[in-house]
Tab-separated table of N, CA and C in Angstrom:
chain	number	residue	atom	x	y	z
A	7	MET	N	72.303	40.389	114.981
A	7	MET	CA	73.503	40.097	115.686
A	7	MET	C	74.269	41.254	116.032
A	8	PRO	N	74.734	41.226	117.452
A	8	PRO	CA	75.657	42.379	117.696
A	8	PRO	C	77.055	42.749	117.224
A	9	PRO	N	77.605	43.770	116.777
A	9	PRO	CA	78.785	43.840	116.163
A	9	PRO	C	80.076	43.356	117.338
A	10	PHE	N	80.806	42.665	116.382
A	10	PHE	CA	81.770	42.140	117.140
A	10	PHE	C	82.789	42.866	117.314
A	11	ALA	N	83.574	42.557	118.645
A	11	ALA	CA	85.292	43.428	118.258
A	11	ALA	C	86.107	42.406	118.063
A	12	ASP	N	87.215	42.359	117.665
A	12	ASP	CA	88.560	41.245	117.721
A	12	ASP	C	89.700	41.797	118.825
A	13	VAL	N	89.868	40.817	119.300
A	13	VAL	CA	90.473	41.035	120.619
A	13	VAL	C	91.955	39.843	120.122
A	14	TYR	N	93.175	40.639	119.797
A	14	TYR	CA	94.471	40.071	119.651
A	14	TYR	C	95.550	40.175	120.542
A	15	VAL	N	96.243	38.921	120.843
A	15	VAL	CA	97.359	39.064	121.731
A	15	VAL	C	98.532	38.098	121.223
A	16	LEU	N	99.805	38.561	121.126
A	16	LEU	CA	100.731	37.856	120.944
A	16	LEU	C	100.799	36.556	121.847
A	17	ALA	N	101.068	35.709	121.451
A	17	ALA	CA	101.130	34.429	122.580
A	17	ALA	C	102.784	34.101	122.933
A	18	GLU	N	102.868	33.424	123.787
A	18	GLU	CA	104.012	33.530	124.404
A	18	GLU	C	105.168	32.439	123.989
A	19	SER	N	104.557	31.487	122.990
A	19	SER	CA	105.401	30.433	122.390
A	19	SER	C	104.343	29.885	121.079
A	20	ARG	N	104.801	29.366	120.248
A	20	ARG	CA	104.044	28.751	119.050
A	20	ARG	C	104.515	26.983	119.071
A	21	THR	N	103.720	26.611	120.022
A	21	THR	CA	103.598	24.943	120.171
A	21	THR	C	101.999	24.991	120.152
A	22	GLU	N	101.951	23.529	119.952
A	22	GLU	CA	100.580	22.733	119.917
A	22	GLU	C	99.956	22.676	121.207
A	23	ALA	N	100.848	22.754	122.266
A	23	ALA	CA	100.038	22.871	123.673
A	23	ALA	C	99.588	24.314	123.925
A	24	ALA	N	100.269	25.178	123.291
A	24	ALA	CA	99.456	26.542	123.677
A	24	ALA	C	98.546	26.965	122.762
A	25	VAL	N	98.376	26.291	121.597
A	25	VAL	CA	97.143	26.414	120.543
A	25	VAL	C	96.043	25.512	121.393
A	26	VAL	N	96.176	24.638	121.898
A	26	VAL	CA	95.159	23.584	122.249
A	26	VAL	C	94.852	24.120	123.824
A	27	GLY	N	95.452	24.750	124.352
A	27	GLY	CA	95.504	25.339	126.025
A	27	GLY	C	94.397	26.443	125.247
A	28	PHE	N	94.708	27.200	124.361
A	28	PHE	CA	94.205	28.547	124.158
A	28	PHE	C	92.402	28.176	123.706
A	29	LEU	N	92.609	27.148	123.141
A	29	LEU	CA	91.253	26.616	122.541
A	29	LEU	C	90.034	26.050	123.539
A	30	THR	N	90.887	25.148	124.646
A	30	THR	CA	90.200	24.423	125.412
A	30	THR	C	89.777	25.588	126.641
A	31	ASN	N	90.591	26.615	126.624
A	31	ASN	CA	90.501	27.388	127.916
A	31	ASN	C	89.087	28.564	127.529
A	32	PHE	N	89.207	28.764	126.307
A	32	PHE	CA	88.050	29.874	125.689
A	32	PHE	C	86.914	29.316	125.100
A	33	ALA	N	87.044	27.922	124.356
A	33	ALA	CA	85.886	27.556	124.009
A	33	ALA	C	85.658	25.818	123.870
A	34	PRO	N	85.866	25.420	124.893
A	34	PRO	CA	86.127	23.898	124.864
A	34	PRO	C	85.097	23.119	124.023
A	35	GLU	N	83.760	23.774	123.569
A	35	GLU	CA	82.806	23.247	122.450
A	35	GLU	C	83.353	24.269	121.268
A	36	ARG	N	83.872	23.777	120.146
A	36	ARG	CA	83.846	24.494	118.973
A	36	ARG	C	83.687	23.593	117.761
A	37	GLU	N	83.890	24.295	116.441
A	37	GLU	CA	84.218	23.659	115.501
A	37	GLU	C	84.842	24.500	114.427
A	38	GLN	N	85.819	23.570	113.589
A	38	GLN	CA	86.616	24.383	112.700
A	38	GLN	C	85.465	25.220	111.710
A	39	THR	N	86.200	26.074	110.932
A	39	THR	CA	85.213	26.772	110.024
A	39	THR	C	85.630	26.771	108.814
A	40	ALA	N	86.628	26.237	108.764
A	40	ALA	CA	87.106	25.725	106.785
A	40	ALA	C	87.290	24.358	106.598
A	41	ASP	N	86.572	23.878	105.694
A	41	ASP	CA	86.727	22.452	105.065
A	41	ASP	C	88.218	21.938	104.721
A	42	GLU	N	88.876	23.072	104.115
A	42	GLU	CA	90.526	22.517	104.106
A	42	GLU	C	91.496	23.606	104.447
A	43	TYR	N	92.729	23.452	104.553
A	43	TYR	CA	93.746	24.513	104.899
A	43	TYR	C	94.676	24.314	103.801
A	44	TRP	N	95.264	25.325	103.014
A	44	TRP	CA	96.348	24.929	102.337
A	44	TRP	C	97.487	25.420	102.530
A	45	ILE	N	98.455	25.023	102.138
A	45	ILE	CA	99.769	25.444	102.326
A	45	ILE	C	100.545	25.274	100.922
A	46	PRO	N	101.116	26.522	100.982
A	46	PRO	CA	100.950	27.609	101.190
A	46	PRO	C	99.505	28.362	101.414
A	47	GLN	N	98.987	29.028	102.249
A	47	GLN	CA	97.730	29.347	102.669
A	47	GLN	C	97.297	30.114	101.383
A	48	HIS	N	97.366	31.256	100.398
A	48	HIS	CA	97.036	31.918	99.709
A	48	HIS	C	97.516	31.600	98.238
A	49	ALA	N	98.438	30.190	98.342
A	49	ALA	CA	98.717	29.542	96.909
A	49	ALA	C	97.723	29.696	95.966
A	50	ASP	N	98.073	29.652	94.471
A	50	ASP	CA	96.922	29.072	93.603
A	50	ASP	C	97.247	27.533	93.437
A	51	TYR	N	98.517	27.126	93.752
A	51	TYR	CA	98.601	25.578	93.415
A	51	TYR	C	99.350	25.132	94.982
A	52	PRO	N	98.450	24.901	95.806
A	52	PRO	CA	98.987	24.496	97.186
A	52	PRO	C	100.121	23.139	97.227
A	53	GLN	N	101.063	23.238	97.933
A	53	GLN	CA	101.793	22.151	98.060
A	53	GLN	C	101.497	21.019	98.940
A	54	GLN	N	100.473	21.699	99.853
A	54	GLN	CA	100.028	20.507	100.645
A	54	GLN	C	98.681	21.002	101.257
A	55	ILE	N	97.549	20.015	101.109
A	55	ILE	CA	96.214	20.321	101.795
A	55	ILE	C	95.485	19.553	103.076
A	56	PHE	N	95.521	20.076	103.906
A	56	PHE	CA	95.092	19.342	105.190
A	56	PHE	C	93.391	19.798	105.400
A	57	ARG	N	92.734	18.911	105.795
A	57	ARG	CA	91.457	18.429	106.086
A	57	ARG	C	90.750	18.901	107.443
A	58	GLU	N	91.866	18.937	108.524
A	58	GLU	CA	91.727	19.167	109.839
A	58	GLU	C	92.570	20.124	110.357
A	59	SER	N	91.714	21.136	111.405
A	59	SER	CA	92.528	22.327	112.054
A	59	SER	C	93.697	21.986	112.686
A	60	HIS	N	93.796	20.610	113.254
A	60	HIS	CA	94.771	19.917	114.119
A	60	HIS	C	96.074	19.571	113.329
A	61	GLU	N	95.745	19.146	112.200
A	61	GLU	CA	96.756	18.916	111.163
A	61	GLU	C	97.572	20.149	110.695
A	62	VAL	N	96.858	20.837	110.529
A	62	VAL	CA	97.719	22.260	110.421
A	62	VAL	C	98.463	23.088	111.179
A	63	VAL	N	97.672	23.082	112.615
A	63	VAL	CA	98.365	23.401	113.872
A	63	VAL	C	99.753	22.683	113.553
A	64	ASN	N	99.709	21.321	113.922
A	64	ASN	CA	101.014	20.643	113.950
A	64	ASN	C	102.136	21.052	112.766
A	65	TYR	N	101.448	20.938	111.505
A	65	TYR	CA	102.146	21.385	110.585
A	65	TYR	C	103.174	22.891	110.818
A	66	CYS	N	102.308	23.862	111.180
A	66	CYS	CA	102.934	24.943	111.298
A	66	CYS	C	103.822	25.417	112.474
A	67	CYS	N	103.189	24.625	113.505
A	67	CYS	CA	104.265	24.347	114.604
A	67	CYS	C	105.832	23.599	114.392
A	68	ARG	N	105.802	22.752	113.395
A	68	ARG	CA	106.758	22.065	112.856
A	68	ARG	C	107.921	23.075	111.626
A	69	HIS	N	107.201	23.829	111.256
A	69	HIS	CA	107.540	24.825	110.435
A	69	HIS	C	107.583	26.332	110.246
A	70	SER	N	108.367	26.693	111.156
A	70	SER	CA	108.283	27.977	112.213
A	70	SER	C	108.122	29.374	111.216
A	71	THR	N	108.318	29.261	109.778
A	71	THR	CA	108.243	30.179	109.225
A	71	THR	C	106.892	30.246	108.167
A	72	GLU	N	106.194	29.262	108.545
A	72	GLU	CA	104.632	28.868	107.934
A	72	GLU	C	103.752	30.108	107.994
A	73	ALA	N	103.371	30.690	107.506
A	73	ALA	CA	102.107	31.821	107.849
A	73	ALA	C	101.228	31.137	107.555
A	74	GLN	N	100.037	31.229	108.511
A	74	GLN	CA	98.577	30.555	108.679
A	74	GLN	C	97.558	31.186	109.369
A	75	SER	N	96.136	31.274	108.804
A	75	SER	CA	95.159	31.751	109.845
A	75	SER	C	94.203	30.711	110.187
A	76	ILE	N	93.733	30.046	111.291
A	76	ILE	CA	92.877	29.322	111.276
A	76	ILE	C	91.673	29.798	112.242
A	77	TYR	N	90.677	29.544	112.023
A	77	TYR	CA	89.572	29.835	112.743
A	77	TYR	C	88.725	29.134	113.126
A	78	TRP	N	88.185	28.947	114.401
A	78	TRP	CA	86.849	28.210	114.782
A	78	TRP	C	85.782	29.204	115.118
A	79	ARG	N	84.420	28.490	115.410
A	79	ARG	CA	83.376	28.679	115.851
A	79	ARG	C	83.022	28.399	117.109
A	80	ARG	N	82.744	28.730	117.973
A	80	ARG	CA	82.224	28.568	119.335
A	80	ARG	C	80.742	28.108	119.101
A	81	ILE	N	80.644	26.774	119.980
A	81	ILE	CA	79.096	26.152	119.860
A	81	ILE	C	78.678	26.799	120.959
A	82	GLY	N	77.426	27.642	120.520
A	82	GLY	CA	76.713	27.954	122.001
A	82	GLY	C	76.361	29.235	121.299
A	83	ASP	N	75.873	30.028	122.829
A	83	ASP	CA	75.806	31.538	121.978
A	83	ASP	C	76.572	32.595	122.944
A	84	ASP	N	77.595	32.225	123.771
A	84	ASP	CA	78.108	32.747	124.651
A	84	ASP	C	79.487	33.496	124.059
A	85	ASP	N	80.327	34.677	124.639
A	85	ASP	CA	81.642	34.836	124.115
A	85	ASP	C	82.505	34.208	124.617
A	86	PRO	N	83.579	34.090	123.600
A	86	PRO	CA	83.599	34.420	122.604
A	86	PRO	C	83.012	33.837	121.396
A	87	ALA	N	82.505	34.571	120.528
A	87	ALA	CA	82.006	33.784	119.186
A	87	ALA	C	82.871	33.344	118.442
A	88	HIS	N	83.898	33.652	118.076
A	88	HIS	CA	84.959	32.560	117.263
A	88	HIS	C	86.384	32.837	117.779
A	89	LEU	N	87.093	31.956	117.631
A	89	LEU	CA	88.469	31.972	118.224
A	89	LEU	C	89.290	31.851	116.716
A	90	MET	N	90.875	32.252	117.003
A	90	MET	CA	91.715	32.146	115.641
A	90	MET	C	92.986	32.151	116.295
A	91	VAL	N	93.619	31.501	115.803
A	91	VAL	CA	94.913	31.821	115.552
A	91	VAL	C	96.141	32.077	114.409
A	92	PHE	N	96.868	32.917	114.654
A	92	PHE	CA	97.592	33.244	113.819
A	92	PHE	C	99.121	32.755	113.618
A	93	PHE	N	99.589	32.272	112.826
A	93	PHE	CA	101.273	31.606	112.879
A	93	PHE	C	101.521	32.541	111.951
A	94	THR	N	102.644	33.663	112.252
A	94	THR	CA	103.290	34.615	111.583
A	94	THR	C	104.376	33.804	110.823
A	95	SER	N	104.900	34.813	109.635
A	95	SER	CA	106.295	34.395	108.919
A	95	SER	C	107.458	34.180	109.734
A	96	ASP	N	107.456	35.078	110.826
A	96	ASP	CA	108.354	35.394	111.916
A	96	ASP	C	108.568	33.989	113.049
A	97	ALA	N	108.084	33.407	112.863
A	97	ALA	CA	107.698	32.059	113.713
A	97	ALA	C	107.547	32.416	115.218
A	98	GLN	N	106.296	33.432	115.025
A	98	GLN	CA	105.233	33.552	116.098
A	98	GLN	C	104.337	33.173	116.158
A	99	LEU	N	102.972	33.399	117.285
A	99	LEU	CA	101.771	32.892	117.304
A	99	LEU	C	101.097	33.949	117.885
A	100	ILE	N	99.740	34.621	117.182
A	100	ILE	CA	99.280	35.374	117.329
A	100	ILE	C	97.680	34.744	118.000
A	101	PHE	N	97.096	35.146	119.390
A	101	PHE	CA	95.798	34.235	119.760
A	101	PHE	C	94.622	35.420	119.227
A	102	GLY	N	93.550	35.070	119.031
A	102	GLY	CA	92.564	36.071	118.409
A	102	GLY	C	91.182	35.775	119.034
A	103	LEU	N	90.405	36.586	119.601
A	103	LEU	CA	89.081	35.981	119.761
A	103	LEU	C	88.271	37.323	119.334
A	104	SER	N	87.032	36.813	118.908
A	104	SER	CA	85.848	37.773	118.473
A	104	SER	C	84.520	37.729	119.451
A	105	VAL	N	84.294	38.925	120.066
A	105	VAL	CA	83.632	38.930	121.182
A	105	VAL	C	82.534	39.951	120.759
A	106	SER	N	81.522	40.235	121.759
A	106	SER	CA	80.421	41.112	121.714
A	106	SER	C	81.243	42.651	121.890
A	107	GLU	N	81.276	43.366	121.257
A	107	GLU	CA	81.696	44.913	121.717
A	107	GLU	C	81.863	45.476	122.985
A	108	THR	N	80.857	45.018	123.681
A	108	THR	CA	80.700	45.379	125.376
A	108	THR	C	81.707	44.733	125.993
A	109	ALA	N	82.024	43.411	125.362
A	109	ALA	CA	83.026	42.720	126.536
A	109	ALA	C	84.445	42.575	125.615
A	110	ALA	N	84.948	43.525	124.992
A	110	ALA	CA	86.040	43.496	124.345
A	110	ALA	C	86.992	43.634	125.354
A	111	ASP	N	87.075	45.234	126.096
A	111	ASP	CA	88.279	45.306	127.573
A	111	ASP	C	88.096	44.136	128.273
A	112	GLN	N	87.268	43.570	128.621
A	112	GLN	CA	87.166	42.477	129.655
A	112	GLN	C	87.924	41.084	129.028
A	113	PHE	N	87.728	40.895	127.771
A	113	PHE	CA	88.412	39.774	126.860
A	113	PHE	C	90.117	40.096	126.952
A	114	LEU	N	90.310	41.089	126.403
A	114	LEU	CA	91.554	41.522	126.361
A	114	LEU	C	92.394	41.296	127.387
A	115	THR	N	92.003	41.958	128.596
A	115	THR	CA	92.668	41.758	129.875
A	115	THR	C	92.782	40.043	130.158
A	116	GLU	N	91.815	39.311	129.919
A	116	GLU	CA	91.698	37.854	130.064
A	116	GLU	C	92.612	37.124	129.380
A	117	LEU	N	92.911	37.740	127.934
A	117	LEU	CA	93.687	36.825	127.082
A	117	LEU	C	95.135	37.564	127.203
A	118	ARG	N	95.293	38.729	127.624
A	118	ARG	CA	96.721	39.016	128.155
A	118	ARG	C	97.116	38.194	129.134
A	119	LYS	N	95.968	38.184	129.946
A	119	LYS	CA	96.548	37.234	131.234
A	119	LYS	C	96.866	35.594	130.715
A	120	TYR	N	96.246	34.996	130.381
A	120	TYR	CA	96.143	33.671	129.723
A	120	TYR	C	97.380	33.677	128.701
A	121	ALA	N	97.507	34.231	128.330
A	121	ALA	CA	98.861	34.518	127.140
A	121	ALA	C	100.329	34.702	127.925
A	122	HIS	N	100.468	35.186	128.856
A	122	HIS	CA	101.438	35.941	129.654
A	122	HIS	C	101.870	37.021	128.547
A	123	SER	N	101.206	37.909	128.323
A	123	SER	CA	101.770	38.976	127.229
A	123	SER	C	100.968	40.529	127.339
A	124	ASP	N	101.915	41.192	127.423
A	124	ASP	CA	101.282	42.883	127.028
A	124	ASP	C	100.972	43.356	125.965
A	125	ILE	N	101.018	42.524	125.019
A	125	ILE	CA	101.055	42.803	123.612
A	125	ILE	C	99.914	42.367	123.160
A	126	GLY	N	99.067	43.500	122.997
A	126	GLY	CA	97.844	42.800	122.434
A	126	GLY	C	97.056	44.423	122.128
A	127	TYR	N	95.685	44.158	121.209
A	127	TYR	CA	95.047	45.266	121.218
A	127	TYR	C	93.568	44.895	120.853
A	128	ILE	N	92.783	45.768	120.470
A	128	ILE	CA	90.994	45.385	120.039
A	128	ILE	C	91.078	46.022	118.787
A	129	ALA	N	90.333	45.668	117.720
A	129	ALA	CA	90.489	46.024	116.385
A	129	ALA	C	88.677	45.809	115.888
A	130	PHE	N	88.395	46.064	114.882
A	130	PHE	CA	87.186	45.745	114.457
A	130	PHE	C	87.509	45.461	112.674
A	131	GLU	N	86.946	43.981	112.461
A	131	GLU	CA	86.911	43.343	111.205
A	131	GLU	C	88.314	43.882	110.525
A	132	SER	N	89.458	43.411	111.048
A	132	SER	CA	90.649	43.457	110.778
A	132	SER	C	91.463	42.335	110.907
A	133	PRO	N	91.977	41.603	110.311
A	133	PRO	CA	92.967	40.691	110.746
A	133	PRO	C	94.314	41.299	111.372
A	134	PRO	N	95.091	40.864	112.296
A	134	PRO	CA	96.540	41.154	112.772
A	134	PRO	C	97.474	41.148	111.422
A	135	PRO	N	98.479	41.778	111.681
A	135	PRO	CA	99.468	41.998	110.758
A	135	PRO	C	100.303	40.241	110.704
A	136	GLU	N	101.070	39.858	109.672
A	136	GLU	CA	101.445	38.619	109.408
A	136	GLU	C	102.567	38.796	109.731
A	137	THR	N	103.285	39.981	110.540
A	137	THR	CA	104.638	39.275	111.135
A	137	THR	C	104.537	40.040	112.821
A	138	ALA	N	105.342	39.318	113.713
A	138	ALA	CA	105.169	39.747	115.261
A	138	ALA	C	105.564	41.131	115.316
A	139	VAL	N	106.491	41.721	114.333
A	139	VAL	CA	107.216	42.761	114.347
A	139	VAL	C	106.151	44.024	114.098
A	140	GLU	N	105.286	43.768	113.261
A	140	GLU	CA	104.054	44.480	112.755
A	140	GLU	C	103.540	44.724	113.754
A	141	PHE	N	102.868	43.673	114.375
A	141	PHE	CA	101.734	43.437	115.337
A	141	PHE	C	102.541	43.932	116.676
A	142	ARG	N	103.352	44.269	116.882
A	142	ARG	CA	104.081	44.943	118.204
A	142	ARG	C	103.858	46.325	118.210
A	143	GLN	N	104.317	46.772	116.766
A	143	GLN	CA	104.154	48.271	116.235
A	143	GLN	C	102.530	48.814	116.568
A	144	LEU	N	101.947	47.916	115.927
A	144	LEU	CA	100.281	48.423	115.940
A	144	LEU	C	99.565	48.266	117.165
A	145	ALA	N	100.028	47.324	118.303
A	145	ALA	CA	99.835	47.394	119.746
A	145	ALA	C	99.899	48.552	120.207
A	146	HIS	N	101.531	48.999	120.012
A	146	HIS	CA	102.233	50.027	120.713
A	146	HIS	C	101.231	51.248	120.390
A	147	ARG	N	100.903	51.393	119.040
A	147	ARG	CA	100.051	52.595	118.420
A	147	ARG	C	98.634	52.617	118.645
A	148	SER	N	98.155	51.276	119.180
A	148	SER	CA	96.629	51.399	119.921
A	148	SER	C	96.958	51.655	121.263
A	149	SER	N	97.930	51.232	121.903
A	149	SER	CA	97.911	51.592	123.608
A	149	SER	C	98.103	53.295	123.328
A	150	ALA	N	98.632	53.542	122.845
A	150	ALA	CA	99.028	55.104	122.432
A	150	ALA	C	97.950	56.272	122.385
A	151	ARG	N	96.925	55.955	122.170
A	151	ARG	CA	95.591	56.383	121.541
A	151	ARG	C	94.815	56.821	122.638
């Protein structure tokens, strides 16, 4: 398996429509990678447990400060291999794609265009920060290199 690059872009809005559109656009055929989603995500004793990704997406869109990471696997061998959404604790949304390293620049351009955002970067085996403020700072530092 070739190495993957992770492409991240700050989304224009934190809505179910934005998430569904992102998923449909970049991987119409996909499967969630988790069996359950805890609220809060990393709690020892969750307040709620969802079994389906669309349920936790709905919840996070209605609870703007709930932080959560959700991953899907593309069905098939094309890029992107994985899709990710990160609900930040400061009411924002980050889109992510895991793609072959050689396609990373192309997908960064595509994802920025799709998300109507210039705020994004490429990383390797590193999730994005938990807030949009930190994400913007990291994206700025990455573009300055």
